[in-house]
Amino acid sequence: MRNLWIFISKYNAFFFFIIFFTCSLILFVKNNSFQRASFINSSNHVIGQAYETMSYVKRYLRLADVNDSLALENARLRNQLKSSFYNDSIEEKTIKDTLLNQQYSFVVAEVVNNSIHHKDNTITINRGKRHGIEKSMGVICPSGVVGIVLNVSDNYATVQSLLHSDTRISASIKENHAFGSLMWGDENYDPRIAILKDIPNHIEVRRGQHVVTTGFSTRFPTGLPIGRVTRTGVKGGESFLNIEVQLSTDFSTLQYVYVIKNVLATEKEQLEAIQPAK
Amino acid sequence: MIRILISNLIRFAVLVFIQVFLLKNIGYYNLATPFLYILFILLLPFETPNFLLFILSFFLGLTVDAFYDTLGINAAACSVLALVRIIFINLTVQRQGLETEPEPKLGIMGFRWFFFYATILTVFHHLTIFFLETFSFSDIKYTLIRIVLSSVFTVFLILLSEFIFFRKKER
């Protein structure tokens, strides 16, 4: 104790200094608002820095959870996107007419899958059974014929495009009503050209004449445009003309198509299916 | 003894008066602000007890603070000043040969000693004042310039007043 007292009295100046300096600092911090504020602020700053560093480290540990939640949120947002909604509204135009009985009605559909470079090309559209689409209905677009419905699911349908080696469409030449069948894929894989066959030799076919649908099948109404004649000629010794038709439909940019419903199709088919009694 | 007491009291009053009514309004663009009042602590007798020295410094600082509305800054600076004064005197002055003249004055201690004495004490005092006033190291260059210029100003005023009283005393 005595040694301590000697020590303190030997260095009394220092201890006095500590006492008085502390007193004045206390006065100073307590009575000057700016210094008080900045003192507290600086301590807050230090604490805030520490917290920030900690949270920076913690962020890495939480990355997996954050990623999961972000992915979930992305999925949820994607579900809200307009493009992921199935457009359920059926635009079906039926004309109520008392003078003329409605035979054909059209269902608009969007092309969701398309190909033109294969031997057998098909198109998928976003209309199906729920919208009244049935097998072997005709499909057209504003500029011309597209194809025939091949298979139908609840919400989708595949269309056997005109650019399919099995497709046969009954077509006629508008100017002289000569009819034949339009086909594609026989030594010709140009998506802009189809061949009109089965038109007899004696019919005069010229370039530029219009090729339209006939009403013979139940699929298409009469007179829908198909294309124009670009070349005609007889192929080695046959009795039928071989007519090249430039298709008016641009299959590579197909977006919206119409599916044709023929109200009277069943009646016609039933009638035609009756075998003559023998 | 009484003469010393009275002369110090008068000095105290005069220096505080000059400081708060004259020098407070003098300054060079807030860069150089003189604090002449520390001359009171500088001129206290060598034999002043440490405790009394600290009490006087603290009280002087508080008085000036009261006028400057900066409670604590000058008191703290004067505490620093008192400590530095004790250390400086302990290092440079032999107590034995000072019986005749008890006060650290220019005329007694010589210009060189007094100049260093005043400069070092002033710089420490101003360091404390300005750093407490700014209370941050963010603009340290500006603060240092203020400290240097103010120190030059204060030392100049201290030497000037010492020369004035030095002559008076010689008469």
Coordinates of C-alpha atoms in Angstrom, one line a residue:
Chain A
M1 CA 0.0 0.0 0.0
R2 CA 2.8 2.3 0.9
N3 CA 4.7 1.5 -2.3
L4 CA 1.6 2.2 -4.2
W5 CA 1.2 5.5 -2.6
I6 CA 4.9 6.3 -3.4
F7 CA 4.3 5.3 -6.9
I8 CA 1.2 7.5 -7.3
S9 CA 2.9 10.5 -5.7
K10 CA 6.0 10.1 -7.8
Y11 CA 4.0 10.1 -11.0
N12 CA 1.3 12.4 -9.6
A13 CA 1.3 14.6 -12.7
F14 CA 0.2 11.7 -14.8
F15 CA -2.6 10.7 -12.5
F16 CA -3.7 14.3 -12.2
F17 CA -3.7 14.5 -15.9
I18 CA -5.8 11.4 -16.2
I19 CA -8.3 12.7 -13.7
F20 CA -8.7 16.1 -15.2
F21 CA -8.6 15.0 -18.8
T22 CA -11.3 12.5 -18.2
C23 CA -13.4 15.1 -16.4
S24 CA -13.1 17.5 -19.2
L25 CA -13.8 14.8 -21.8
I26 CA -16.9 13.8 -19.9
L27 CA -18.0 17.4 -19.8
F28 CA -17.2 17.7 -23.4
V29 CA -19.0 14.7 -24.7
K30 CA -22.0 15.3 -22.4
N31 CA -22.4 19.0 -23.3
N32 CA -21.6 19.2 -27.0
S33 CA -24.4 17.8 -29.1
F34 CA -22.3 17.3 -32.2
Q35 CA -19.5 15.5 -30.5
R36 CA -22.0 13.4 -28.6
A37 CA -23.9 12.5 -31.7
S38 CA -20.7 11.7 -33.6
F39 CA -19.3 9.7 -30.7
I40 CA -22.4 7.6 -30.5
N41 CA -22.5 7.5 -34.3
S42 CA -18.9 6.3 -34.5
S43 CA -19.6 3.6 -32.0
N44 CA -22.6 2.7 -34.0
H45 CA -20.4 2.7 -37.0
V46 CA -18.0 0.2 -35.5
I47 CA -20.8 -2.0 -34.4
G48 CA -22.5 -1.7 -37.7
Q49 CA -19.3 -2.6 -39.5
A50 CA -19.0 -5.7 -37.3
Y51 CA -22.6 -6.7 -38.0
E52 CA -22.1 -6.1 -41.7
T53 CA -19.0 -8.3 -41.8
M54 CA -20.8 -11.0 -40.0
S55 CA -23.8 -10.9 -42.3
Y56 CA -21.5 -10.9 -45.3
V57 CA -20.1 -14.2 -44.0
K58 CA -23.5 -15.5 -43.2
R59 CA -24.7 -14.8 -46.7
Y60 CA -22.4 -17.4 -48.1
L61 CA -23.7 -20.0 -45.7
R62 CA -27.3 -19.2 -46.8
L63 CA -26.6 -19.3 -50.5
A64 CA -28.1 -22.7 -51.0
D65 CA -31.4 -21.7 -49.4
V66 CA -31.4 -18.4 -51.2
N67 CA -30.9 -20.2 -54.5
D68 CA -33.7 -22.6 -53.8
S69 CA -36.1 -19.8 -52.9
L70 CA -35.1 -17.8 -56.0
A71 CA -35.7 -20.8 -58.2
L72 CA -39.1 -21.3 -56.5
E73 CA -39.9 -17.7 -57.1
N74 CA -38.8 -17.9 -60.7
A75 CA -41.1 -20.9 -61.2
R76 CA -43.9 -19.0 -59.6
L77 CA -43.3 -16.0 -61.8
R78 CA -43.0 -18.1 -64.9
N79 CA -46.4 -19.6 -64.1
Q80 CA -47.8 -16.1 -64.2
L81 CA -46.3 -15.3 -67.5
K82 CA -48.9 -14.8 -70.2
S83 CA -47.1 -17.2 -72.5
S84 CA -47.4 -20.1 -70.1
F85 CA -51.2 -19.8 -69.9
Y86 CA -53.1 -22.0 -72.2
N87 CA -55.4 -19.7 -74.1
D88 CA -58.7 -21.3 -73.4
S89 CA -60.9 -18.9 -75.2
I90 CA -62.2 -20.5 -78.3
E91 CA -62.7 -18.1 -81.1
E92 CA -65.2 -19.9 -83.2
K93 CA -67.1 -18.0 -85.7
T94 CA -70.5 -19.4 -86.4
I95 CA -72.8 -17.3 -88.5
K96 CA -76.5 -17.6 -87.7
D97 CA -78.3 -17.3 -91.0
T98 CA -81.8 -18.4 -91.7
L99 CA -81.4 -18.2 -95.4
L100 CA -78.2 -20.2 -95.7
N101 CA -77.6 -23.1 -93.4
Q102 CA -74.2 -23.0 -91.8
Q103 CA -72.0 -25.7 -93.1
Y104 CA -68.6 -24.7 -92.0
S105 CA -67.3 -23.2 -88.8
F106 CA -63.8 -22.2 -88.1
V107 CA -61.7 -22.5 -84.9
V108 CA -58.7 -20.4 -84.6
A109 CA -55.6 -22.1 -83.4
E110 CA -52.0 -21.1 -82.8
V111 CA -49.2 -23.1 -84.3
V112 CA -47.0 -24.4 -81.5
N113 CA -44.8 -26.7 -83.5
N114 CA -43.9 -26.7 -87.1
S115 CA -41.5 -28.4 -89.5
I116 CA -40.9 -28.0 -93.2
H117 CA -37.7 -29.8 -93.9
H118 CA -38.7 -33.4 -93.4
K119 CA -40.2 -35.8 -95.8
D120 CA -43.4 -36.0 -93.7
N121 CA -44.0 -32.7 -92.0
T122 CA -46.5 -32.2 -89.2
I123 CA -47.7 -29.1 -87.4
T124 CA -48.9 -29.0 -83.8
I125 CA -51.7 -26.6 -82.9
N126 CA -53.0 -25.6 -79.5
R127 CA -56.6 -26.8 -80.0
G128 CA -57.9 -30.2 -79.3
K129 CA -60.9 -32.3 -78.3
R130 CA -62.0 -29.8 -75.8
H131 CA -62.5 -27.3 -78.6
G132 CA -64.3 -29.7 -80.8
I133 CA -61.3 -30.6 -83.0
E134 CA -61.6 -34.1 -84.5
K135 CA -59.5 -36.2 -86.7
S136 CA -59.2 -35.4 -90.4
M137 CA -60.6 -31.9 -90.2
G138 CA -59.2 -29.5 -92.7
V139 CA -56.8 -26.8 -91.6
I140 CA -56.3 -23.5 -93.5
C141 CA -54.6 -20.2 -93.0
P142 CA -55.6 -16.9 -94.4
S143 CA -53.5 -17.4 -97.5
G144 CA -54.3 -21.0 -98.3
V145 CA -54.6 -24.6 -97.3
V146 CA -52.4 -25.9 -94.5
G147 CA -53.3 -29.6 -94.0
I148 CA -55.4 -32.1 -92.3
V149 CA -55.8 -32.9 -88.6
L150 CA -54.0 -36.1 -87.9
N151 CA -54.3 -36.8 -84.2
V152 CA -56.1 -35.1 -81.4
S153 CA -55.5 -34.9 -77.7
D154 CA -57.5 -32.9 -75.1
N155 CA -55.7 -29.6 -75.7
Y156 CA -53.6 -30.2 -78.8
A157 CA -53.9 -31.6 -82.3
T158 CA -51.3 -32.6 -84.8
V159 CA -51.8 -31.6 -88.3
Q160 CA -50.6 -33.5 -91.2
S161 CA -49.2 -30.7 -93.2
L162 CA -49.6 -30.3 -96.9
L163 CA -45.9 -31.0 -97.0
H164 CA -46.4 -34.7 -96.1
S165 CA -45.9 -37.5 -98.5
D166 CA -49.3 -39.0 -97.6
T167 CA -51.4 -35.9 -98.0
R168 CA -53.8 -35.8 -100.8
I169 CA -56.0 -32.9 -101.3
S170 CA -58.7 -32.6 -103.8
A171 CA -58.0 -29.6 -105.9
S172 CA -59.3 -28.0 -109.0
I173 CA -58.2 -25.4 -111.4
K174 CA -60.4 -22.4 -110.8
E175 CA -60.6 -21.3 -114.5
N176 CA -61.8 -24.5 -116.0
H177 CA -63.0 -26.6 -113.0
A178 CA -60.8 -29.5 -113.9
F179 CA -60.0 -31.4 -110.7
G180 CA -57.2 -33.6 -109.6
S181 CA -55.4 -34.4 -106.4
L182 CA -52.7 -32.3 -104.9
M183 CA -49.7 -34.0 -103.5
W184 CA -46.2 -33.2 -102.2
G185 CA -43.1 -35.2 -101.7
D186 CA -42.8 -37.2 -104.8
E187 CA -39.3 -36.3 -106.0
N188 CA -40.1 -32.8 -104.8
Y189 CA -39.1 -31.6 -101.5
D190 CA -39.4 -27.9 -102.0
P191 CA -41.8 -26.5 -99.4
R192 CA -43.1 -23.9 -101.8
I193 CA -44.2 -26.3 -104.6
A194 CA -46.7 -29.1 -104.8
I195 CA -47.8 -31.3 -107.7
L196 CA -51.3 -31.4 -109.0
K197 CA -52.0 -34.8 -110.6
D198 CA -54.8 -36.6 -112.3
I199 CA -55.8 -33.8 -114.6
P200 CA -56.4 -35.3 -118.0
N201 CA -54.2 -34.4 -121.0
H202 CA -56.8 -32.7 -123.1
I203 CA -57.5 -29.9 -120.6
E204 CA -55.6 -26.8 -121.3
V205 CA -53.7 -25.6 -118.3
R206 CA -51.7 -22.5 -118.5
R207 CA -49.2 -20.8 -116.1
G208 CA -50.7 -18.5 -113.6
Q209 CA -54.1 -20.2 -113.4
H210 CA -55.4 -20.5 -109.8
V211 CA -55.6 -23.8 -108.0
V212 CA -58.4 -24.0 -105.4
T213 CA -60.0 -26.7 -103.2
T214 CA -62.9 -28.6 -104.3
G215 CA -65.9 -29.4 -102.1
F216 CA -65.6 -33.1 -102.8
S217 CA -64.1 -34.0 -99.5
T218 CA -65.7 -33.0 -96.3
R219 CA -62.6 -31.2 -95.2
F220 CA -62.5 -28.0 -97.1
P221 CA -65.1 -25.7 -98.5
T222 CA -65.1 -25.1 -102.2
G223 CA -62.8 -22.5 -103.7
L224 CA -60.2 -22.0 -101.0
P225 CA -56.9 -20.9 -102.6
I226 CA -54.1 -23.4 -102.8
G227 CA -51.7 -21.8 -105.2
R228 CA -50.9 -21.0 -108.8
V229 CA -49.8 -23.1 -111.7
T230 CA -46.1 -22.5 -112.5
R231 CA -45.3 -25.3 -114.9
T232 CA -47.3 -27.9 -116.7
G233 CA -46.5 -30.8 -118.9
V234 CA -46.8 -34.4 -119.6
K235 CA -44.5 -36.7 -117.9
G236 CA -43.2 -39.6 -120.1
G237 CA -46.1 -41.3 -121.8
E238 CA -48.8 -40.7 -119.2
S239 CA -52.3 -39.6 -120.0
F240 CA -52.4 -37.1 -117.2
L241 CA -50.8 -33.7 -116.8
N242 CA -48.1 -33.1 -114.3
I243 CA -48.8 -29.6 -112.9
E244 CA -46.4 -27.8 -110.6
V245 CA -48.3 -25.6 -108.2
Q246 CA -46.7 -22.7 -106.4
L247 CA -48.3 -22.9 -102.9
S248 CA -49.8 -19.7 -101.6
T249 CA -49.2 -20.7 -98.0
D250 CA -45.9 -19.9 -96.6
F251 CA -45.4 -22.9 -94.3
S252 CA -42.1 -21.5 -92.8
T253 CA -43.9 -18.5 -91.2
L254 CA -47.1 -20.2 -90.2
Q255 CA -48.5 -18.7 -86.9
Y256 CA -52.3 -18.9 -86.8
V257 CA -54.4 -21.4 -88.5
Y258 CA -58.1 -22.1 -88.7
V259 CA -59.5 -25.6 -88.2
I260 CA -62.6 -26.2 -90.3
K261 CA -65.5 -27.9 -88.8
N262 CA -68.0 -29.2 -91.3
V263 CA -71.4 -29.5 -89.7
L264 CA -72.7 -31.7 -92.4
A265 CA -69.7 -34.0 -92.7
T266 CA -71.3 -36.9 -90.9
E267 CA -74.4 -36.7 -93.0
K268 CA -72.4 -36.7 -96.2
E269 CA -70.1 -39.5 -95.2
Q270 CA -73.0 -41.7 -94.0
L271 CA -74.8 -41.2 -97.2
E272 CA -71.7 -41.9 -99.3
A273 CA -71.0 -45.0 -97.2
I274 CA -74.2 -46.7 -98.2
Q275 CA -73.5 -49.6 -100.4
P276 CA -75.8 -50.0 -103.3
A277 CA -78.1 -52.9 -102.7
K278 CA -77.3 -55.8 -104.9
Chain B
M1 CA 4.4 35.3 -2.5
I2 CA 1.4 37.6 -2.4
R3 CA 2.9 39.5 -5.2
I4 CA 3.0 36.3 -7.3
L5 CA -0.6 35.5 -6.4
I6 CA -1.9 38.9 -7.3
S7 CA 0.1 39.2 -10.5
N8 CA -1.2 35.8 -11.6
L9 CA -4.7 36.7 -10.7
I10 CA -4.4 39.9 -12.8
R11 CA -2.8 37.9 -15.6
F12 CA -5.6 35.4 -15.5
A13 CA -8.3 38.1 -15.8
V14 CA -6.5 40.0 -18.5
L15 CA -5.7 37.0 -20.6
V16 CA -9.2 35.6 -20.4
F17 CA -10.5 39.0 -21.2
I18 CA -8.3 39.4 -24.2
Q19 CA -9.0 35.9 -25.3
V20 CA -12.8 36.0 -25.2
F21 CA -13.4 39.6 -26.3
L22 CA -10.6 40.3 -28.7
L23 CA -9.0 37.1 -30.0
K24 CA -12.2 35.2 -30.4
N25 CA -13.1 37.6 -33.2
I26 CA -9.7 37.5 -34.8
G27 CA -8.9 34.6 -37.1
Y28 CA -7.6 33.9 -40.5
Y29 CA -10.5 32.2 -42.4
N30 CA -11.0 29.9 -39.5
L31 CA -7.5 28.5 -40.3
A32 CA -5.5 30.4 -37.7
T33 CA -7.2 31.0 -34.4
P34 CA -4.9 32.2 -31.7
F35 CA -5.3 31.0 -28.1
L36 CA -3.2 33.4 -26.1
Y37 CA -4.8 32.6 -22.8
I38 CA -2.5 29.6 -22.4
L39 CA 0.2 32.1 -21.5
F40 CA -1.2 32.0 -18.0
I41 CA -0.3 28.4 -17.6
L42 CA 3.1 28.9 -19.2
L43 CA 4.0 31.6 -16.8
L44 CA 2.9 29.9 -13.6
P45 CA 5.9 29.6 -11.1
F46 CA 8.1 26.6 -11.3
E47 CA 7.3 25.7 -7.7
T48 CA 3.6 25.4 -8.3
P49 CA 2.4 22.0 -7.0
N50 CA 1.2 19.6 -9.7
F51 CA -2.3 19.4 -8.2
L52 CA -2.6 23.2 -8.1
L53 CA -1.3 23.4 -11.6
F54 CA -3.9 21.0 -12.9
I55 CA -6.7 22.7 -10.9
L56 CA -5.8 26.1 -12.3
S57 CA -5.4 24.8 -15.9
F58 CA -8.8 23.0 -15.7
F59 CA -10.4 26.1 -14.2
L60 CA -8.9 28.3 -16.9
G61 CA -10.0 26.0 -19.6
L62 CA -13.5 25.9 -18.2
T63 CA -13.6 29.7 -18.0
V64 CA -12.7 30.0 -21.7
D65 CA -15.0 27.2 -22.6
A66 CA -17.9 29.0 -20.9
F67 CA -17.3 31.9 -23.2
Y68 CA -16.7 29.8 -26.3
D69 CA -19.7 27.5 -25.7
T70 CA -17.5 24.5 -26.1
L71 CA -17.7 23.0 -22.7
G72 CA -14.8 20.6 -22.1
I73 CA -12.6 21.2 -25.1
N74 CA -10.3 23.9 -23.6
A75 CA -10.4 22.2 -20.3
A76 CA -9.1 19.0 -21.8
A77 CA -6.5 20.9 -23.8
C78 CA -5.3 22.7 -20.7
S79 CA -5.0 19.4 -18.9
V80 CA -2.8 18.2 -21.7
L81 CA -0.9 21.4 -21.5
A82 CA -0.3 21.1 -17.8
L83 CA 1.0 17.5 -18.2
V84 CA 3.3 18.6 -21.1
R85 CA 4.5 21.5 -19.1
I86 CA 5.4 19.3 -16.1
I87 CA 7.3 16.8 -18.3
F88 CA 9.1 19.5 -20.3
I89 CA 10.2 21.4 -17.1
N90 CA 11.3 18.1 -15.5
L91 CA 13.4 17.3 -18.6
T92 CA 15.1 20.7 -19.2
V93 CA 15.3 22.6 -15.9
Q94 CA 17.4 21.9 -12.8
R95 CA 15.4 22.9 -9.9
Q96 CA 18.5 23.8 -7.8
G97 CA 19.5 26.9 -9.6
L98 CA 16.1 28.6 -9.6
E99 CA 15.8 30.1 -6.2
T100 CA 16.1 33.7 -7.4
E101 CA 13.6 33.7 -10.2
P102 CA 10.6 31.4 -9.7
E103 CA 8.8 32.0 -13.0
P104 CA 9.6 30.7 -16.5
K105 CA 9.9 34.0 -18.3
L106 CA 11.6 35.0 -21.4
G107 CA 13.9 37.4 -19.6
I108 CA 15.1 34.8 -17.1
M109 CA 15.2 31.6 -19.2
G110 CA 16.6 33.1 -22.4
F111 CA 14.9 33.3 -25.8
R112 CA 15.9 29.8 -27.1
W113 CA 14.5 27.9 -24.1
F114 CA 11.4 30.0 -23.9
F115 CA 10.8 29.7 -27.6
F116 CA 10.9 25.9 -27.5
Y117 CA 8.9 25.8 -24.3
A118 CA 6.1 28.0 -25.8
T119 CA 6.2 26.2 -29.1
I120 CA 5.9 22.6 -27.8
L121 CA 3.3 23.5 -25.2
T122 CA 1.3 25.4 -27.8
V123 CA 1.4 22.6 -30.3
F124 CA 0.2 20.0 -27.8
H125 CA -2.6 22.3 -26.7
H126 CA -3.7 23.1 -30.2
L127 CA -3.6 19.4 -31.2
T128 CA -6.0 18.6 -28.5
I129 CA -8.3 21.5 -29.2
F130 CA -8.6 21.0 -32.9
F131 CA -8.9 17.3 -32.9
L132 CA -11.5 17.4 -30.2
E133 CA -13.3 20.1 -32.1
T134 CA -13.4 18.2 -35.4
F135 CA -13.7 14.9 -33.6
S136 CA -12.8 12.8 -36.6
F137 CA -9.8 11.9 -38.6
S138 CA -11.6 12.2 -41.9
D139 CA -10.3 15.6 -42.9
I140 CA -7.0 15.3 -41.2
K141 CA -5.1 17.5 -43.7
Y142 CA -7.3 20.5 -43.0
T143 CA -7.1 19.9 -39.3
L144 CA -3.3 19.7 -39.4
I145 CA -3.1 22.9 -41.4
R146 CA -5.3 24.6 -38.8
I147 CA -3.1 23.3 -36.0
V148 CA 0.1 24.5 -37.6
L149 CA -1.1 27.9 -38.6
S150 CA -2.9 28.5 -35.2
S151 CA 0.2 27.4 -33.4
V152 CA 2.3 29.9 -35.3
F153 CA -0.1 32.6 -34.6
T154 CA -0.3 31.8 -30.9
V155 CA 3.4 31.5 -30.4
F156 CA 3.9 34.8 -32.2
L157 CA 1.4 36.5 -29.8
I158 CA 3.0 34.8 -26.8
L159 CA 6.5 36.0 -27.8
L160 CA 5.2 39.4 -28.6
S161 CA 3.5 39.9 -25.2
E162 CA 6.6 38.5 -23.5
F163 CA 8.8 41.0 -25.2
I164 CA 6.4 43.8 -24.1
F165 CA 6.5 42.7 -20.4
F166 CA 10.2 41.8 -20.6
R167 CA 10.9 45.4 -21.3
K168 CA 8.6 46.7 -18.6
K169 CA 10.4 44.5 -16.1
E170 CA 13.8 45.7 -17.1
R171 CA 12.8 49.2 -16.3

